[in-house]
Amino acid sequence: MKQSLKAIALAAAILTAKALPVHAQEAEPPMDMDRMGEILRALDPDTTAFPSGFELTLADVPIMVVADPVADRMRAMIPIRSVAGMSGAELGRVLQANFDTALDARYAVANGRLWAVFIHPLSPLEQDQLISGIGQTVNIALSYGDTYSGGAVVFGGGDTARAQRALIDELLRRGQEL
């Protein structure tokens, strides 16, 4: 059992290293609300700010990003559907996706809704992590009911990661313009 877990972890590390862009190791300043707003406006110039976060739209999907600098946490959220009427099989499928295809984004249930979310500590969050996490969140919202994929890599194999990776690559390109 331990050997198979090590093999899975090694395969995941290799897939991640191959799929994500490699940049020179430059120290980034800690993420804060101002810097986050600048990055989000590069992704969507119509991003609006509110006291605890931002609202933006990517690929016609509305996203709310909230942050608490005191707690040093952030989360990007997209409502998908009501959980009323979801079968046990559907709930099981989103849990499976959280393990192998959702990647850094996750499906979550709160207040009677199924959400696509990306949750991370705020200050250590790097620009590419923010951009990729938001792209993955959009992808799992869009792929709900089909591939349930974040689109960057698939842990242990997958089905349509290449097509969904296009959104993350485009967002990373926009972020490079900063």
mmCIF file of C-alpha atoms in Angstrom:
data_model
loop_
_atom_site.group_PDB
_atom_site.id
_atom_site.type_symbol
_atom_site.label_atom_id
_atom_site.label_comp_id
_atom_site.label_asym_id
_atom_site.label_seq_id
_atom_site.Cartn_x
_atom_site.Cartn_y
_atom_site.Cartn_z
ATOM 1 C CA MET A 1 0.000 0.000 0.000
ATOM 2 C CA LYS A 2 2.783 2.434 0.934
ATOM 3 C CA GLN A 3 4.591 1.655 -2.326
ATOM 4 C CA SER A 4 1.484 2.413 -4.411
ATOM 5 C CA LEU A 5 0.919 5.702 -2.558
ATOM 6 C CA LYS A 6 4.545 6.687 -3.203
ATOM 7 C CA ALA A 7 4.144 5.806 -6.886
ATOM 8 C CA ILE A 8 0.966 7.892 -7.103
ATOM 9 C CA ALA A 9 2.650 10.855 -5.379
ATOM 10 C CA LEU A 10 5.659 10.604 -7.709
ATOM 11 C CA ALA A 11 3.419 10.417 -10.798
ATOM 12 C CA ALA A 12 1.465 13.459 -9.612
ATOM 13 C CA ALA A 13 4.663 15.449 -9.042
ATOM 14 C CA ILE A 14 5.965 14.556 -12.504
ATOM 15 C CA LEU A 15 2.665 15.424 -14.210
ATOM 16 C CA THR A 16 2.494 18.735 -12.365
ATOM 17 C CA ALA A 17 6.078 19.637 -13.239
ATOM 18 C CA LYS A 18 5.464 18.890 -16.921
ATOM 19 C CA ALA A 19 2.151 20.735 -17.145
ATOM 20 C CA LEU A 20 2.810 23.982 -15.314
ATOM 21 C CA PRO A 21 5.053 26.738 -16.705
ATOM 22 C CA VAL A 22 8.484 27.143 -15.173
ATOM 23 C CA HIS A 23 9.604 30.697 -14.426
ATOM 24 C CA ALA A 24 12.839 32.047 -13.077
ATOM 25 C CA GLN A 25 12.849 31.983 -9.296
ATOM 26 C CA GLU A 26 12.100 35.614 -8.545
ATOM 27 C CA ALA A 27 10.924 36.607 -5.104
ATOM 28 C CA GLU A 28 7.371 37.886 -5.254
ATOM 29 C CA PRO A 29 6.030 40.335 -2.719
ATOM 30 C CA PRO A 30 3.389 38.963 -0.339
ATOM 31 C CA MET A 31 -0.080 38.907 -1.843
ATOM 32 C CA ASP A 32 -2.360 41.623 -0.524
ATOM 33 C CA MET A 33 -5.675 43.117 -1.619
ATOM 34 C CA ASP A 34 -4.082 45.768 -3.858
ATOM 35 C CA ARG A 35 -1.842 43.302 -5.665
ATOM 36 C CA MET A 36 -4.689 40.798 -6.010
ATOM 37 C CA GLY A 37 -6.884 43.509 -7.526
ATOM 38 C CA GLU A 38 -4.166 44.394 -10.045
ATOM 39 C CA ILE A 39 -3.833 40.757 -11.120
ATOM 40 C CA LEU A 40 -7.603 40.238 -11.362
ATOM 41 C CA ARG A 41 -8.010 43.428 -13.427
ATOM 42 C CA ALA A 42 -5.382 42.051 -15.851
ATOM 43 C CA LEU A 43 -7.633 38.999 -16.289
ATOM 44 C CA ASP A 44 -10.861 41.015 -16.532
ATOM 45 C CA PRO A 45 -10.608 44.807 -16.893
ATOM 46 C CA ASP A 46 -14.219 45.042 -15.642
ATOM 47 C CA THR A 47 -13.305 43.524 -12.255
ATOM 48 C CA THR A 48 -15.122 45.369 -9.473
ATOM 49 C CA ALA A 49 -13.835 45.691 -5.938
ATOM 50 C CA PHE A 50 -15.842 45.584 -2.739
ATOM 51 C CA PRO A 51 -14.505 45.885 0.832
ATOM 52 C CA SER A 52 -13.603 42.211 1.253
ATOM 53 C CA GLY A 53 -12.934 41.174 -2.323
ATOM 54 C CA PHE A 54 -13.665 41.339 -6.009
ATOM 55 C CA GLU A 55 -16.154 40.253 -8.645
ATOM 56 C CA LEU A 56 -15.075 39.395 -12.175
ATOM 57 C CA THR A 57 -16.176 37.331 -15.159
ATOM 58 C CA LEU A 58 -14.061 34.864 -17.118
ATOM 59 C CA ALA A 59 -15.338 32.656 -19.941
ATOM 60 C CA ASP A 60 -18.811 34.103 -19.222
ATOM 61 C CA VAL A 61 -18.622 32.731 -15.659
ATOM 62 C CA PRO A 62 -19.120 35.183 -12.759
ATOM 63 C CA ILE A 63 -16.543 34.726 -9.984
ATOM 64 C CA MET A 64 -16.442 36.183 -6.492
ATOM 65 C CA VAL A 65 -13.036 36.406 -4.810
ATOM 66 C CA VAL A 66 -13.065 37.172 -1.096
ATOM 67 C CA ALA A 67 -10.091 37.663 1.184
ATOM 68 C CA ASP A 68 -9.387 38.307 4.827
ATOM 69 C CA PRO A 69 -5.883 39.754 5.270
ATOM 70 C CA VAL A 70 -6.116 39.395 9.069
ATOM 71 C CA ALA A 71 -6.849 35.652 8.788
ATOM 72 C CA ASP A 72 -4.433 35.473 5.815
ATOM 73 C CA ARG A 73 -6.941 33.544 3.659
ATOM 74 C CA MET A 74 -8.598 33.970 0.292
ATOM 75 C CA ARG A 75 -11.158 32.070 -1.708
ATOM 76 C CA ALA A 76 -12.513 32.278 -5.240
ATOM 77 C CA MET A 77 -16.083 30.974 -5.525
ATOM 78 C CA ILE A 78 -18.529 30.119 -8.284
ATOM 79 C CA PRO A 79 -22.038 28.841 -7.499
ATOM 80 C CA ILE A 80 -22.907 25.821 -9.646
ATOM 81 C CA ARG A 81 -26.314 24.504 -8.564
ATOM 82 C CA SER A 82 -28.586 23.664 -5.680
ATOM 83 C CA VAL A 83 -27.677 20.466 -3.849
ATOM 84 C CA ALA A 84 -31.370 19.623 -3.654
ATOM 85 C CA GLY A 85 -31.945 16.725 -5.985
ATOM 86 C CA MET A 86 -28.299 15.696 -6.273
ATOM 87 C CA SER A 87 -28.052 11.922 -6.092
ATOM 88 C CA GLY A 88 -25.558 10.035 -3.984
ATOM 89 C CA ALA A 89 -23.769 9.124 -7.207
ATOM 90 C CA GLU A 90 -23.448 12.803 -8.183
ATOM 91 C CA LEU A 91 -22.091 13.709 -4.742
ATOM 92 C CA GLY A 92 -19.673 10.796 -4.988
ATOM 93 C CA ARG A 93 -18.545 11.979 -8.411
ATOM 94 C CA VAL A 94 -17.631 15.464 -7.155
ATOM 95 C CA LEU A 95 -15.703 13.891 -4.262
ATOM 96 C CA GLN A 96 -13.831 11.705 -6.727
ATOM 97 C CA ALA A 97 -13.080 14.783 -8.848
ATOM 98 C CA ASN A 98 -11.681 16.520 -5.756
ATOM 99 C CA PHE A 99 -9.138 13.685 -5.597
ATOM 100 C CA ASP A 100 -8.084 13.323 -9.227
ATOM 101 C CA THR A 101 -9.332 15.961 -11.671
ATOM 102 C CA ALA A 102 -10.305 19.156 -9.824
ATOM 103 C CA LEU A 103 -6.647 19.786 -8.862
ATOM 104 C CA ASP A 104 -6.207 22.998 -6.793
ATOM 105 C CA ALA A 105 -9.864 23.939 -7.205
ATOM 106 C CA ARG A 106 -12.513 21.976 -5.308
ATOM 107 C CA TYR A 107 -16.194 21.246 -5.308
ATOM 108 C CA ALA A 108 -17.761 22.280 -2.008
ATOM 109 C CA VAL A 109 -21.212 22.395 -0.459
ATOM 110 C CA ALA A 110 -22.393 25.386 1.585
ATOM 111 C CA ASN A 111 -25.759 26.973 2.211
ATOM 112 C CA GLY A 112 -27.586 24.386 0.115
ATOM 113 C CA ARG A 113 -25.443 25.034 -2.978
ATOM 114 C CA LEU A 114 -22.683 23.218 -4.799
ATOM 115 C CA TRP A 115 -19.740 25.561 -5.410
ATOM 116 C CA ALA A 116 -16.501 25.538 -7.352
ATOM 117 C CA VAL A 117 -13.864 27.029 -5.033
ATOM 118 C CA PHE A 118 -10.156 27.781 -4.806
ATOM 119 C CA ILE A 119 -8.948 28.384 -1.246
ATOM 120 C CA HIS A 120 -5.417 29.435 -0.307
ATOM 121 C CA PRO A 121 -3.470 31.362 2.336
ATOM 122 C CA LEU A 122 -3.346 34.973 1.112
ATOM 123 C CA SER A 123 0.174 36.281 1.756
ATOM 124 C CA PRO A 124 2.175 33.356 0.252
ATOM 125 C CA LEU A 125 -0.109 33.192 -2.801
ATOM 126 C CA GLU A 126 1.914 33.823 -5.942
ATOM 127 C CA GLN A 127 0.603 35.457 -9.099
ATOM 128 C CA ASP A 128 0.683 32.275 -11.209
ATOM 129 C CA GLN A 129 -0.958 30.279 -8.391
ATOM 130 C CA LEU A 130 -3.804 32.806 -8.206
ATOM 131 C CA ILE A 131 -4.297 32.825 -11.966
ATOM 132 C CA SER A 132 -4.094 29.049 -12.293
ATOM 133 C CA GLY A 133 -6.377 28.494 -9.279
ATOM 134 C CA ILE A 134 -9.032 30.808 -10.700
ATOM 135 C CA GLY A 135 -8.745 29.160 -14.119
ATOM 136 C CA GLN A 136 -9.141 25.721 -12.548
ATOM 137 C CA THR A 137 -12.166 26.960 -10.585
ATOM 138 C CA VAL A 138 -13.815 28.197 -13.784
ATOM 139 C CA ASN A 139 -12.994 24.884 -15.473
ATOM 140 C CA ILE A 140 -14.557 22.733 -12.747
ATOM 141 C CA ALA A 141 -17.666 24.915 -12.788
ATOM 142 C CA LEU A 142 -17.937 24.613 -16.583
ATOM 143 C CA SER A 143 -17.141 20.889 -16.624
ATOM 144 C CA TYR A 144 -19.565 19.946 -13.825
ATOM 145 C CA GLY A 145 -21.716 17.059 -15.063
ATOM 146 C CA ASP A 146 -19.188 16.094 -17.731
ATOM 147 C CA THR A 147 -15.431 15.779 -17.041
ATOM 148 C CA TYR A 148 -15.299 17.499 -13.607
ATOM 149 C CA SER A 149 -11.811 18.711 -14.492
ATOM 150 C CA GLY A 150 -9.690 21.669 -13.422
ATOM 151 C CA GLY A 151 -7.936 21.313 -16.764
ATOM 152 C CA ALA A 152 -4.256 21.661 -15.816
ATOM 153 C CA VAL A 153 -3.213 18.067 -15.140
ATOM 154 C CA VAL A 154 -4.996 14.942 -14.068
ATOM 155 C CA PHE A 155 -3.823 13.025 -11.039
ATOM 156 C CA GLY A 156 -3.560 9.415 -12.125
ATOM 157 C CA GLY A 157 -4.762 9.939 -15.716
ATOM 158 C CA GLY A 158 -7.741 11.697 -17.199
ATOM 159 C CA ASP A 159 -9.854 12.508 -20.198
ATOM 160 C CA THR A 160 -10.024 16.105 -21.432
ATOM 161 C CA ALA A 161 -7.342 18.033 -19.571
ATOM 162 C CA ARG A 162 -5.678 19.282 -22.766
ATOM 163 C CA ALA A 163 -8.724 21.256 -23.957
ATOM 164 C CA GLN A 164 -9.400 22.781 -20.556
ATOM 165 C CA ARG A 165 -5.723 23.685 -20.079
ATOM 166 C CA ALA A 166 -6.235 26.318 -22.807
ATOM 167 C CA LEU A 167 -8.137 28.633 -20.418
ATOM 168 C CA ILE A 168 -5.388 28.456 -17.787
ATOM 169 C CA ASP A 169 -2.683 29.090 -20.414
ATOM 170 C CA GLU A 170 -4.572 32.150 -21.700
ATOM 171 C CA LEU A 171 -5.007 33.556 -18.171
ATOM 172 C CA LEU A 172 -1.321 32.988 -17.398
ATOM 173 C CA ARG A 173 -0.434 34.831 -20.627
ATOM 174 C CA ARG A 174 -2.554 37.791 -19.532
ATOM 175 C CA GLY A 175 -0.884 37.742 -16.133
ATOM 176 C CA GLN A 176 2.560 37.926 -17.753
ATOM 177 C CA GLU A 177 1.637 41.373 -19.074
ATOM 178 C CA LEU A 178 1.822 42.806 -15.522
#
